[in-house]
Amino acid sequence: AQLYPSLATITGSYVERRSATSELTISGVSVAGAQPDLQFIVQHAVDRRRWSSEGVFGTNGRLLGLRGLYNFGDSAEEKAVGEGAGRGRISAGGEVYFGAQEASGGMSVGMRYRDGQPLLSELTCVLNPIMGHVSLALTRELRSRMCAAARYDFNAFSLSSELAVGVEWQLDQNSIVKARWSDSQGLRCLVDTRLNNMVFSMGLDLH
């Protein structure tokens, strides 16, 4: 659980490994004040290596969604056995969701290319045809415990766009430093430190 005194907010999550391939996650947010609010999100995920799926239900708007992902080619474990296999791997997936409160729904499809040699790099493209939204993201491991990412979002209907870049550096087993810049939110820096079973976060926000 995490407490944010300045926002009068408490967040928490419960994770249960139901089998070797499935996991249940329950997350909640409680906000105090003049307009108190309590929201929950329930997720059930199944991972079979070749394919994975996830069902989601959220109390906010009574949202119900389903996601799926299929991996083409051999997995990293299968490639390690044979010689001469290609290094890259392509995955394709999609999601559909429906909000009962607003009686509205949506869908999106995407593809991902991942290469783990010599350092991890990943290119992702996501398309939402109903909203006219396209997102391109590139993630690259710079060295051990350090990675960088860039994302470009474009909407074909409004012609609006946004660029965001970020860096994450794991100092040790218990501390992570993150920095992010975007057109709309400016520069944000965050330091996460773990002490026993507690996580302390300290950040800086510059617009």
Short mmCIF file of C-alpha atoms in Angstrom, two decimals, residues 6-191:
data_model
loop_
_atom_site.label_atom_id
_atom_site.label_comp_id
_atom_site.label_asym_id
_atom_site.label_seq_id
_atom_site.Cartn_x
_atom_site.Cartn_y
_atom_site.Cartn_z
CA SER A 6 -0.86 15.78 0.11
CA LEU A 7 -3.48 14.17 -2.15
CA ALA A 8 -5.39 12.43 0.69
CA THR A 9 -5.05 9.23 -1.33
CA ILE A 10 -4.25 5.63 -0.47
CA THR A 11 -3.44 3.01 -3.12
CA GLY A 12 -2.98 -0.72 -2.64
CA SER A 13 -2.80 -3.99 -4.55
CA TYR A 14 -3.16 -7.72 -3.92
CA VAL A 15 -1.50 -10.30 -6.20
CA GLU A 16 -2.18 -14.03 -6.13
CA ARG A 17 -0.42 -16.64 -8.29
CA ARG A 18 -3.29 -19.01 -9.02
CA SER A 19 -1.28 -21.46 -11.13
CA ALA A 20 1.97 -21.69 -13.07
CA THR A 21 0.40 -19.74 -15.94
CA SER A 22 -2.26 -17.50 -14.35
CA GLU A 23 -2.24 -14.57 -11.94
CA LEU A 24 -4.93 -12.51 -10.23
CA THR A 25 -4.37 -8.84 -9.34
CA ILE A 26 -6.73 -6.58 -7.38
CA SER A 27 -5.84 -2.87 -7.14
CA GLY A 28 -7.66 -0.13 -5.31
CA VAL A 29 -7.57 3.64 -4.87
CA SER A 30 -9.24 5.52 -2.02
CA VAL A 31 -9.52 9.31 -2.08
CA ALA A 32 -10.72 11.29 0.95
CA GLY A 33 -12.04 14.83 1.04
CA ALA A 34 -15.15 16.73 0.03
CA GLN A 35 -15.82 14.21 -2.75
CA PRO A 36 -14.55 10.85 -1.47
CA ASP A 37 -14.04 8.12 -4.02
CA LEU A 38 -13.20 4.41 -3.95
CA GLN A 39 -12.23 2.48 -7.08
CA PHE A 40 -11.12 -1.10 -7.75
CA ILE A 41 -9.56 -2.84 -10.75
CA VAL A 42 -9.54 -6.65 -11.06
CA GLN A 43 -7.20 -8.28 -13.57
CA HIS A 44 -6.78 -11.97 -14.43
CA ALA A 45 -3.82 -12.79 -16.68
CA VAL A 46 -2.82 -16.04 -18.39
CA ASP A 47 0.65 -16.49 -19.91
CA ARG A 48 1.41 -19.57 -22.06
CA ARG A 49 4.63 -18.16 -23.59
CA ARG A 50 3.37 -18.51 -27.16
CA TRP A 51 0.21 -16.54 -26.33
CA SER A 52 -1.16 -14.58 -23.39
CA SER A 53 -4.51 -13.05 -22.46
CA GLU A 54 -5.88 -10.75 -19.78
CA GLY A 55 -9.36 -9.91 -18.59
CA VAL A 56 -9.96 -6.59 -16.79
CA PHE A 57 -12.87 -5.17 -14.82
CA GLY A 58 -12.89 -1.67 -13.30
CA THR A 59 -15.51 -0.11 -11.06
CA ASN A 60 -14.81 3.33 -12.56
CA GLY A 61 -17.37 3.44 -15.38
CA ARG A 62 -17.97 -0.29 -14.92
CA LEU A 63 -15.30 -1.00 -17.54
CA LEU A 64 -14.87 -4.51 -18.94
CA GLY A 65 -11.97 -5.37 -21.24
CA LEU A 66 -10.12 -8.26 -22.87
CA ARG A 67 -6.55 -8.27 -24.18
CA GLY A 68 -4.61 -10.85 -26.16
CA LEU A 69 -1.06 -11.27 -27.48
CA TYR A 70 0.47 -13.86 -29.81
CA ASN A 71 4.23 -14.36 -30.23
CA PHE A 72 5.53 -15.48 -33.63
CA GLY A 73 8.76 -17.43 -33.99
CA ASP A 74 10.75 -19.09 -31.25
CA SER A 75 10.95 -17.95 -27.65
CA ALA A 76 14.22 -16.84 -26.06
CA GLU A 77 14.53 -20.22 -24.33
CA GLU A 78 13.98 -22.13 -27.60
CA LYS A 79 16.56 -20.00 -29.43
CA ALA A 80 19.17 -20.71 -26.77
CA VAL A 81 18.93 -24.44 -27.61
CA GLY A 82 19.50 -24.20 -31.37
CA GLU A 83 22.19 -22.40 -33.37
CA GLY A 84 21.72 -19.99 -36.23
CA ALA A 85 18.23 -18.92 -35.25
CA GLY A 86 17.15 -15.34 -35.92
CA ARG A 87 17.51 -12.97 -33.04
CA GLY A 88 14.40 -10.81 -33.44
CA ARG A 89 10.85 -11.74 -32.54
CA ILE A 90 7.53 -10.30 -33.70
CA SER A 91 4.38 -10.20 -31.57
CA ALA A 92 0.85 -9.08 -32.45
CA GLY A 93 -2.05 -8.32 -30.17
CA GLY A 94 -5.21 -6.37 -29.57
CA GLU A 95 -7.78 -5.34 -27.01
CA VAL A 96 -11.50 -4.64 -26.85
CA TYR A 97 -13.27 -2.86 -24.00
CA PHE A 98 -16.74 -1.68 -23.08
CA GLY A 99 -17.87 0.86 -20.48
CA ALA A 100 -21.34 0.03 -19.18
CA GLN A 101 -21.82 3.40 -17.48
CA GLU A 102 -21.38 5.41 -20.68
CA ALA A 103 -22.48 2.59 -22.99
CA SER A 104 -19.35 3.08 -25.08
CA GLY A 105 -16.56 0.80 -26.25
CA GLY A 106 -13.37 0.71 -28.22
CA MET A 107 -10.62 -1.42 -29.65
CA SER A 108 -6.94 -1.25 -30.55
CA VAL A 109 -4.40 -3.42 -32.36
CA GLY A 110 -0.63 -3.42 -32.23
CA MET A 111 2.63 -5.08 -33.22
CA ARG A 112 5.97 -5.37 -31.45
CA TYR A 113 9.46 -6.27 -32.59
CA ARG A 114 11.96 -7.28 -29.90
CA ASP A 115 15.66 -8.02 -30.28
CA GLY A 116 17.76 -9.13 -27.33
CA GLN A 117 21.20 -9.25 -28.99
CA PRO A 118 23.52 -7.83 -27.78
CA LEU A 119 21.36 -5.42 -25.73
CA LEU A 120 17.59 -5.42 -25.47
CA SER A 121 15.72 -3.19 -27.92
CA GLU A 122 12.00 -3.05 -28.63
CA LEU A 123 9.86 -1.26 -31.22
CA THR A 124 6.08 -1.04 -30.74
CA CYS A 125 3.26 0.33 -32.89
CA VAL A 126 -0.32 0.64 -31.56
CA LEU A 127 -3.34 1.75 -33.62
CA ASN A 128 -6.77 2.72 -32.33
CA PRO A 129 -8.94 3.00 -35.47
CA ILE A 130 -12.03 4.33 -33.67
CA MET A 131 -10.17 7.23 -32.04
CA GLY A 132 -7.78 7.73 -34.97
CA HIS A 133 -4.80 7.41 -32.63
CA VAL A 134 -1.36 6.03 -33.54
CA SER A 135 1.46 5.45 -31.04
CA LEU A 136 5.08 4.56 -31.84
CA ALA A 137 7.50 3.62 -29.06
CA LEU A 138 11.16 2.62 -29.02
CA THR A 139 12.92 1.19 -25.97
CA ARG A 140 16.64 0.55 -25.84
CA GLU A 141 18.90 -0.87 -23.15
CA LEU A 142 21.95 1.40 -23.02
CA ARG A 143 23.96 -0.73 -20.63
CA SER A 144 23.41 -3.00 -17.66
CA ARG A 145 20.68 -1.53 -15.39
CA MET A 146 20.11 1.49 -17.65
CA CYS A 147 17.56 1.92 -20.44
CA ALA A 148 16.02 4.75 -22.46
CA ALA A 149 12.71 5.07 -24.29
CA ALA A 150 10.94 7.44 -26.69
CA ARG A 151 7.26 7.60 -27.67
CA TYR A 152 5.43 9.59 -30.33
CA ASP A 153 1.62 9.89 -30.31
CA PHE A 154 -0.43 11.24 -33.20
CA ASN A 155 -4.18 11.68 -33.68
CA ALA A 156 -5.42 11.71 -37.26
CA PHE A 157 -8.69 13.46 -36.38
CA SER A 158 -7.38 16.39 -34.32
CA LEU A 159 -3.89 16.42 -35.91
CA SER A 160 -2.44 16.74 -32.39
CA SER A 161 0.83 15.03 -31.46
CA GLU A 162 3.09 14.53 -28.47
CA LEU A 163 6.69 13.42 -28.02
CA ALA A 164 8.00 11.91 -24.78
CA VAL A 165 11.47 10.60 -23.86
CA GLY A 166 12.67 8.99 -20.66
CA VAL A 167 15.59 7.27 -18.93
CA GLU A 168 15.61 4.72 -16.10
CA TRP A 169 18.73 3.82 -14.09
CA GLN A 170 18.80 1.14 -11.40
CA LEU A 171 21.50 2.23 -8.97
CA ASP A 172 21.39 -0.97 -6.91
CA GLN A 173 18.91 -3.65 -5.87
CA ASN A 174 16.82 -1.15 -3.89
CA SER A 175 17.06 2.21 -5.69
CA ILE A 176 15.86 3.37 -9.12
CA VAL A 177 16.19 6.82 -10.69
CA LYS A 178 13.74 7.85 -13.43
CA ALA A 179 13.60 10.96 -15.62
CA ARG A 180 10.95 11.84 -18.20
CA TRP A 181 10.27 14.78 -20.52
CA SER A 182 7.23 15.39 -22.74
CA ASP A 183 5.69 18.27 -24.67
CA SER A 184 2.68 18.55 -22.37
CA GLN A 185 4.10 17.66 -18.93
CA GLY A 186 7.63 19.03 -19.08
CA LEU A 187 10.40 17.40 -17.03
CA ARG A 188 9.74 14.91 -14.25
CA CYS A 189 12.31 13.16 -12.06
CA LEU A 190 11.62 10.38 -9.56
CA VAL A 191 13.70 8.33 -7.12
#
